[in-house]
């Protein structure tokens, strides 16, 4: 660590500036997290420090402003402190003094690291701030205990917001309807979202956003926070009567879950901070950061056929062989056998934990199917739920002590299942060995990794202590060990759909499953809001059945397909029973996707701010030379025809040809505005400002529009 001991440092990347005060040996305090401030001299940085210091009247509560990234009660911060804990009733309000500062501005990211100690509390703290090349900010802290055993109750970080942040937006949801936005004014007090089920959950906030009143996708400054962690957690927006606003987050530790022995340390997950003018700019910081990772999937995302909605538990080798053959004819590149293949698993009441192929259903094992799949030019994927167990299983009968138990038995079953405590080395090894053996033997290229029960009673059987933190770490470790043992293995994070979507699990996985809902009327928004975090290539998006298996709504193939065309495409249908005409149409969509995916999986995701009945969203190539948009009508408004389409994200100076991309069905005559009858070329500026008339689509219909630069 270099130690220039600066008073104020300036981190600048990709249009974002973060100005951090380090004066008076205090913990780092962010004075500005916003638009780039340009090159600032030391004197100007000092002036910013002076200019942003509040009046200290006769009240101590103004002192902590701007608040440090680890706020402290001992310096009069009356919001939630960053560190809570105790050493037998002492050291409960630490006050840290910085001892070393390291600032490295030479790499892709600008990195600030501050070491601090509190001798009286016998604690040491390290705070790391990184401004990534994409402009994404992230922060984490490490607390080291230098005294006797210290019970750490919470270590949370806070990212300060400017006083323009007046509205809050975050997400909630439930099974098959994940990521529903909720929005309200930013009150004095705390808006707190807790995940206590051992995963972010179907109701996860995902990204907690604060912004200027009326912000949308294209405008209004916004700041968002996300915790890169797949276990229990808290994300909150807090506003004090003294005027300070922060977004804060950290792991939610259960009672006595983290007791640090002398010399032991606890490190927080990364708290990510994304910002920009509008939600598209905020999401772009995350997308660009993810896409720059060395491990980001860069090969064309293979089109998947997944067996779940085709056969559910009704496994039959001949039928699945036929399904594989039809999948290859369709142009699929990966064939995934979902739940139902292992010992005695005829429904969801039994067998989780028994990860051996069921000899009754598969007398010759899965090898013939896996080999045939490869012969057909596809790779082979298999479903597992490694952290779960049915009480009706060989595993639970042999090792009942490996089932989590909160002190009152294993707790109520959920989907007839319980949670396997991977904190037992034997349980961890057994599951890892079984999966790893199958991956090697069957040449598995892809694991769909499911997680269908909340960890509500996660007591470790020998000492009764909570084991959610360890379980989360062990799940990560198992993914890591599997990928190390089987280079190239891809993993999808699924948890009853989108219950485990976060940047922590993404360090070990290549794809998330946003939802079990494939009904395009709902899926369109599930993907939209999952997109605050995940770029399209990381979102599994499948064409489901005509009648949705989760909503019973009926949707046309063009609407279903156009809605999921954007992501890592898949098909969930029994192709052995699909009529030839539908099969040909499905194939046309798969072909269209394969042609478009280089654009869709590298471009910028954009959304127009439309009336609630409509959606206009798309992907614009990184060099703005082409774009694809979907315009959809989700409800019938009283005012008709629809408002003009104003295309976001284009280069205002370029001229674009606008064409309908009719894969299997064109907009019917009578719904086509006059421009659709002839060649239409307009500058990007006119397309964004003047707009073009929208087709008068029926409800639950959409149209794809392709824009290409005409030079
Ligand atoms: C829940 C998942 O979300 C589904 O996609 C499917 O894999 C089932 N589990 C299988 O049991």
PDB file of N, CA and C in Angstrom, residues 520-521 524 546 554-560 562-563 613-615 630-636 640 665-668 671 695-704:
ATOM      1  N   UNK A 520     -45.620 -13.991 -21.716  1.00  0.00           N
ATOM      2  CA  UNK A 520     -44.942 -12.761 -22.154  1.00  0.00           C
ATOM      3  C   UNK A 520     -45.510 -11.489 -21.534  1.00  0.00           C
ATOM      4  N   UNK A 521     -46.807 -11.495 -21.179  1.00  0.00           N
ATOM      5  CA  UNK A 521     -47.391 -10.276 -20.608  1.00  0.00           C
ATOM      6  C   UNK A 521     -46.736  -9.930 -19.275  1.00  0.00           C
ATOM      7  N   UNK A 524     -42.165  -9.939 -19.775  1.00  0.00           N
ATOM      8  CA  UNK A 524     -41.530  -8.755 -20.351  1.00  0.00           C
ATOM      9  C   UNK A 524     -41.023  -7.829 -19.239  1.00  0.00           C
ATOM     10  N   UNK A 546     -48.080 -22.294 -25.366  1.00  0.00           N
ATOM     11  CA  UNK A 546     -49.099 -21.304 -25.761  1.00  0.00           C
ATOM     12  C   UNK A 546     -49.937 -20.888 -24.548  1.00  0.00           C
ATOM     13  N   UNK A 554     -53.216 -17.267 -22.459  1.00  0.00           N
ATOM     14  CA  UNK A 554     -52.834 -17.799 -23.773  1.00  0.00           C
ATOM     15  C   UNK A 554     -52.148 -16.677 -24.548  1.00  0.00           C
ATOM     16  N   UNK A 555     -51.015 -17.001 -25.164  1.00  0.00           N
ATOM     17  CA  UNK A 555     -50.294 -15.963 -25.918  1.00  0.00           C
ATOM     18  C   UNK A 555     -49.833 -16.526 -27.253  1.00  0.00           C
ATOM     19  N   UNK A 556     -49.814 -15.670 -28.262  1.00  0.00           N
ATOM     20  CA  UNK A 556     -49.371 -16.115 -29.588  1.00  0.00           C
ATOM     21  C   UNK A 556     -47.867 -16.411 -29.562  1.00  0.00           C
ATOM     22  N   UNK A 557     -47.428 -17.241 -30.501  1.00  0.00           N
ATOM     23  CA  UNK A 557     -45.989 -17.533 -30.568  1.00  0.00           C
ATOM     24  C   UNK A 557     -45.167 -16.268 -30.847  1.00  0.00           C
ATOM     25  N   UNK A 558     -45.583 -15.415 -31.816  1.00  0.00           N
ATOM     26  CA  UNK A 558     -44.757 -14.221 -32.048  1.00  0.00           C
ATOM     27  C   UNK A 558     -44.582 -13.354 -30.792  1.00  0.00           C
ATOM     28  N   UNK A 559     -45.622 -13.229 -29.979  1.00  0.00           N
ATOM     29  CA  UNK A 559     -45.489 -12.402 -28.775  1.00  0.00           C
ATOM     30  C   UNK A 559     -44.592 -13.100 -27.747  1.00  0.00           C
ATOM     31  N   UNK A 560     -44.785 -14.420 -27.603  1.00  0.00           N
ATOM     32  CA  UNK A 560     -43.931 -15.161 -26.663  1.00  0.00           C
ATOM     33  C   UNK A 560     -42.469 -15.077 -27.086  1.00  0.00           C
ATOM     34  N   UNK A 562     -40.917 -13.004 -29.351  1.00  0.00           N
ATOM     35  CA  UNK A 562     -40.303 -11.669 -29.452  1.00  0.00           C
ATOM     36  C   UNK A 562     -39.926 -11.151 -28.066  1.00  0.00           C
ATOM     37  N   UNK A 563     -40.630 -11.611 -27.038  1.00  0.00           N
ATOM     38  CA  UNK A 563     -40.366 -11.131 -25.683  1.00  0.00           C
ATOM     39  C   UNK A 563     -39.111 -11.767 -25.087  1.00  0.00           C
ATOM     40  N   UNK A 613     -49.431   1.252 -20.406  1.00  0.00           N
ATOM     41  CA  UNK A 613     -49.991   0.168 -21.228  1.00  0.00           C
ATOM     42  C   UNK A 613     -49.012  -0.338 -22.282  1.00  0.00           C
ATOM     43  N   UNK A 614     -47.926   0.411 -22.507  1.00  0.00           N
ATOM     44  CA  UNK A 614     -47.022   0.087 -23.615  1.00  0.00           C
ATOM     45  C   UNK A 614     -45.611  -0.205 -23.126  1.00  0.00           C
ATOM     46  N   UNK A 615     -44.868  -0.897 -23.966  1.00  0.00           N
ATOM     47  CA  UNK A 615     -43.430  -1.061 -23.727  1.00  0.00           C
ATOM     48  C   UNK A 615     -42.717  -0.774 -25.042  1.00  0.00           C
ATOM     49  N   UNK A 630     -38.462  -3.695 -29.392  1.00  0.00           N
ATOM     50  CA  UNK A 630     -39.770  -4.344 -29.331  1.00  0.00           C
ATOM     51  C   UNK A 630     -40.771  -3.307 -28.832  1.00  0.00           C
ATOM     52  N   UNK A 631     -41.834  -3.142 -29.594  1.00  0.00           N
ATOM     53  CA  UNK A 631     -42.949  -2.321 -29.123  1.00  0.00           C
ATOM     54  C   UNK A 631     -44.085  -3.274 -28.792  1.00  0.00           C
ATOM     55  N   UNK A 632     -44.602  -3.196 -27.558  1.00  0.00           N
ATOM     56  CA  UNK A 632     -45.641  -4.135 -27.126  1.00  0.00           C
ATOM     57  C   UNK A 632     -46.814  -3.374 -26.533  1.00  0.00           C
ATOM     58  N   UNK A 633     -48.009  -3.925 -26.740  1.00  0.00           N
ATOM     59  CA  UNK A 633     -49.225  -3.368 -26.139  1.00  0.00           C
ATOM     60  C   UNK A 633     -49.698  -4.368 -25.087  1.00  0.00           C
ATOM     61  N   UNK A 634     -49.665  -3.947 -23.823  1.00  0.00           N
ATOM     62  CA  UNK A 634     -49.989  -4.873 -22.728  1.00  0.00           C
ATOM     63  C   UNK A 634     -51.399  -4.685 -22.188  1.00  0.00           C
ATOM     64  N   UNK A 635     -52.014  -3.548 -22.496  1.00  0.00           N
ATOM     65  CA  UNK A 635     -53.384  -3.297 -22.035  1.00  0.00           C
ATOM     66  C   UNK A 635     -54.011  -2.311 -22.994  1.00  0.00           C
ATOM     67  N   UNK A 636     -55.363  -2.190 -22.920  1.00  0.00           N
ATOM     68  CA  UNK A 636     -56.072  -1.326 -23.866  1.00  0.00           C
ATOM     69  C   UNK A 636     -56.377   0.006 -23.202  1.00  0.00           C
ATOM     70  N   UNK A 640     -56.519   6.281 -28.010  1.00  0.00           N
ATOM     71  CA  UNK A 640     -56.016   5.441 -29.090  1.00  0.00           C
ATOM     72  C   UNK A 640     -55.900   6.264 -30.348  1.00  0.00           C
ATOM     73  N   UNK A 665     -44.762 -13.490 -38.569  1.00  0.00           N
ATOM     74  CA  UNK A 665     -46.062 -12.838 -38.736  1.00  0.00           C
ATOM     75  C   UNK A 665     -45.824 -11.332 -38.812  1.00  0.00           C
ATOM     76  N   UNK A 666     -46.401 -10.684 -39.816  1.00  0.00           N
ATOM     77  CA  UNK A 666     -46.242  -9.230 -39.938  1.00  0.00           C
ATOM     78  C   UNK A 666     -47.423  -8.536 -39.257  1.00  0.00           C
ATOM     79  N   UNK A 667     -47.235  -7.269 -38.943  1.00  0.00           N
ATOM     80  CA  UNK A 667     -48.352  -6.475 -38.408  1.00  0.00           C
ATOM     81  C   UNK A 667     -49.458  -6.486 -39.456  1.00  0.00           C
ATOM     82  N   UNK A 668     -50.691  -6.834 -39.062  1.00  0.00           N
ATOM     83  CA  UNK A 668     -51.763  -6.952 -40.054  1.00  0.00           C
ATOM     84  C   UNK A 668     -52.073  -5.622 -40.746  1.00  0.00           C
ATOM     85  N   UNK A 671     -53.520  -2.149 -39.336  1.00  0.00           N
ATOM     86  CA  UNK A 671     -52.847  -1.707 -38.100  1.00  0.00           C
ATOM     87  C   UNK A 671     -51.501  -1.074 -38.439  1.00  0.00           C
ATOM     88  N   UNK A 695     -47.573   1.189 -34.796  1.00  0.00           N
ATOM     89  CA  UNK A 695     -48.623   0.330 -35.332  1.00  0.00           C
ATOM     90  C   UNK A 695     -49.758   0.212 -34.302  1.00  0.00           C
ATOM     91  N   UNK A 696     -50.983   0.119 -34.785  1.00  0.00           N
ATOM     92  CA  UNK A 696     -52.154   0.036 -33.893  1.00  0.00           C
ATOM     93  C   UNK A 696     -52.376  -1.406 -33.453  1.00  0.00           C
ATOM     94  N   UNK A 697     -51.455  -1.960 -32.723  1.00  0.00           N
ATOM     95  CA  UNK A 697     -51.501  -3.388 -32.390  1.00  0.00           C
ATOM     96  C   UNK A 697     -52.675  -3.724 -31.476  1.00  0.00           C
ATOM     97  N   UNK A 698     -53.151  -4.962 -31.611  1.00  0.00           N
ATOM     98  CA  UNK A 698     -54.100  -5.475 -30.628  1.00  0.00           C
ATOM     99  C   UNK A 698     -53.372  -5.662 -29.305  1.00  0.00           C
ATOM    100  N   UNK A 699     -54.157  -5.912 -28.262  1.00  0.00           N
ATOM    101  CA  UNK A 699     -53.548  -6.131 -26.953  1.00  0.00           C
ATOM    102  C   UNK A 699     -52.807  -7.473 -26.941  1.00  0.00           C
ATOM    103  N   UNK A 700     -51.763  -7.555 -26.119  1.00  0.00           N
ATOM    104  CA  UNK A 700     -50.909  -8.750 -26.029  1.00  0.00           C
ATOM    105  C   UNK A 700     -50.282  -9.106 -27.378  1.00  0.00           C
ATOM    106  N   UNK A 701     -49.869  -8.097 -28.089  1.00  0.00           N
ATOM    107  CA  UNK A 701     -49.156  -8.281 -29.353  1.00  0.00           C
ATOM    108  C   UNK A 701     -47.932  -7.365 -29.319  1.00  0.00           C
ATOM    109  N   UNK A 702     -46.949  -7.701 -30.101  1.00  0.00           N
ATOM    110  CA  UNK A 702     -45.798  -6.809 -30.173  1.00  0.00           C
ATOM    111  C   UNK A 702     -45.226  -6.836 -31.577  1.00  0.00           C
ATOM    112  N   UNK A 703     -44.378  -5.884 -31.867  1.00  0.00           N
ATOM    113  CA  UNK A 703     -43.703  -5.835 -33.158  1.00  0.00           C
ATOM    114  C   UNK A 703     -42.222  -5.578 -32.888  1.00  0.00           C
ATOM    115  N   UNK A 704     -41.377  -6.224 -33.695  1.00  0.00           N
ATOM    116  CA  UNK A 704     -39.945  -5.967 -33.604  1.00  0.00           C
ATOM    117  C   UNK A 704     -39.563  -4.986 -34.701  1.00  0.00           C
TER     118      UNK A 704
END
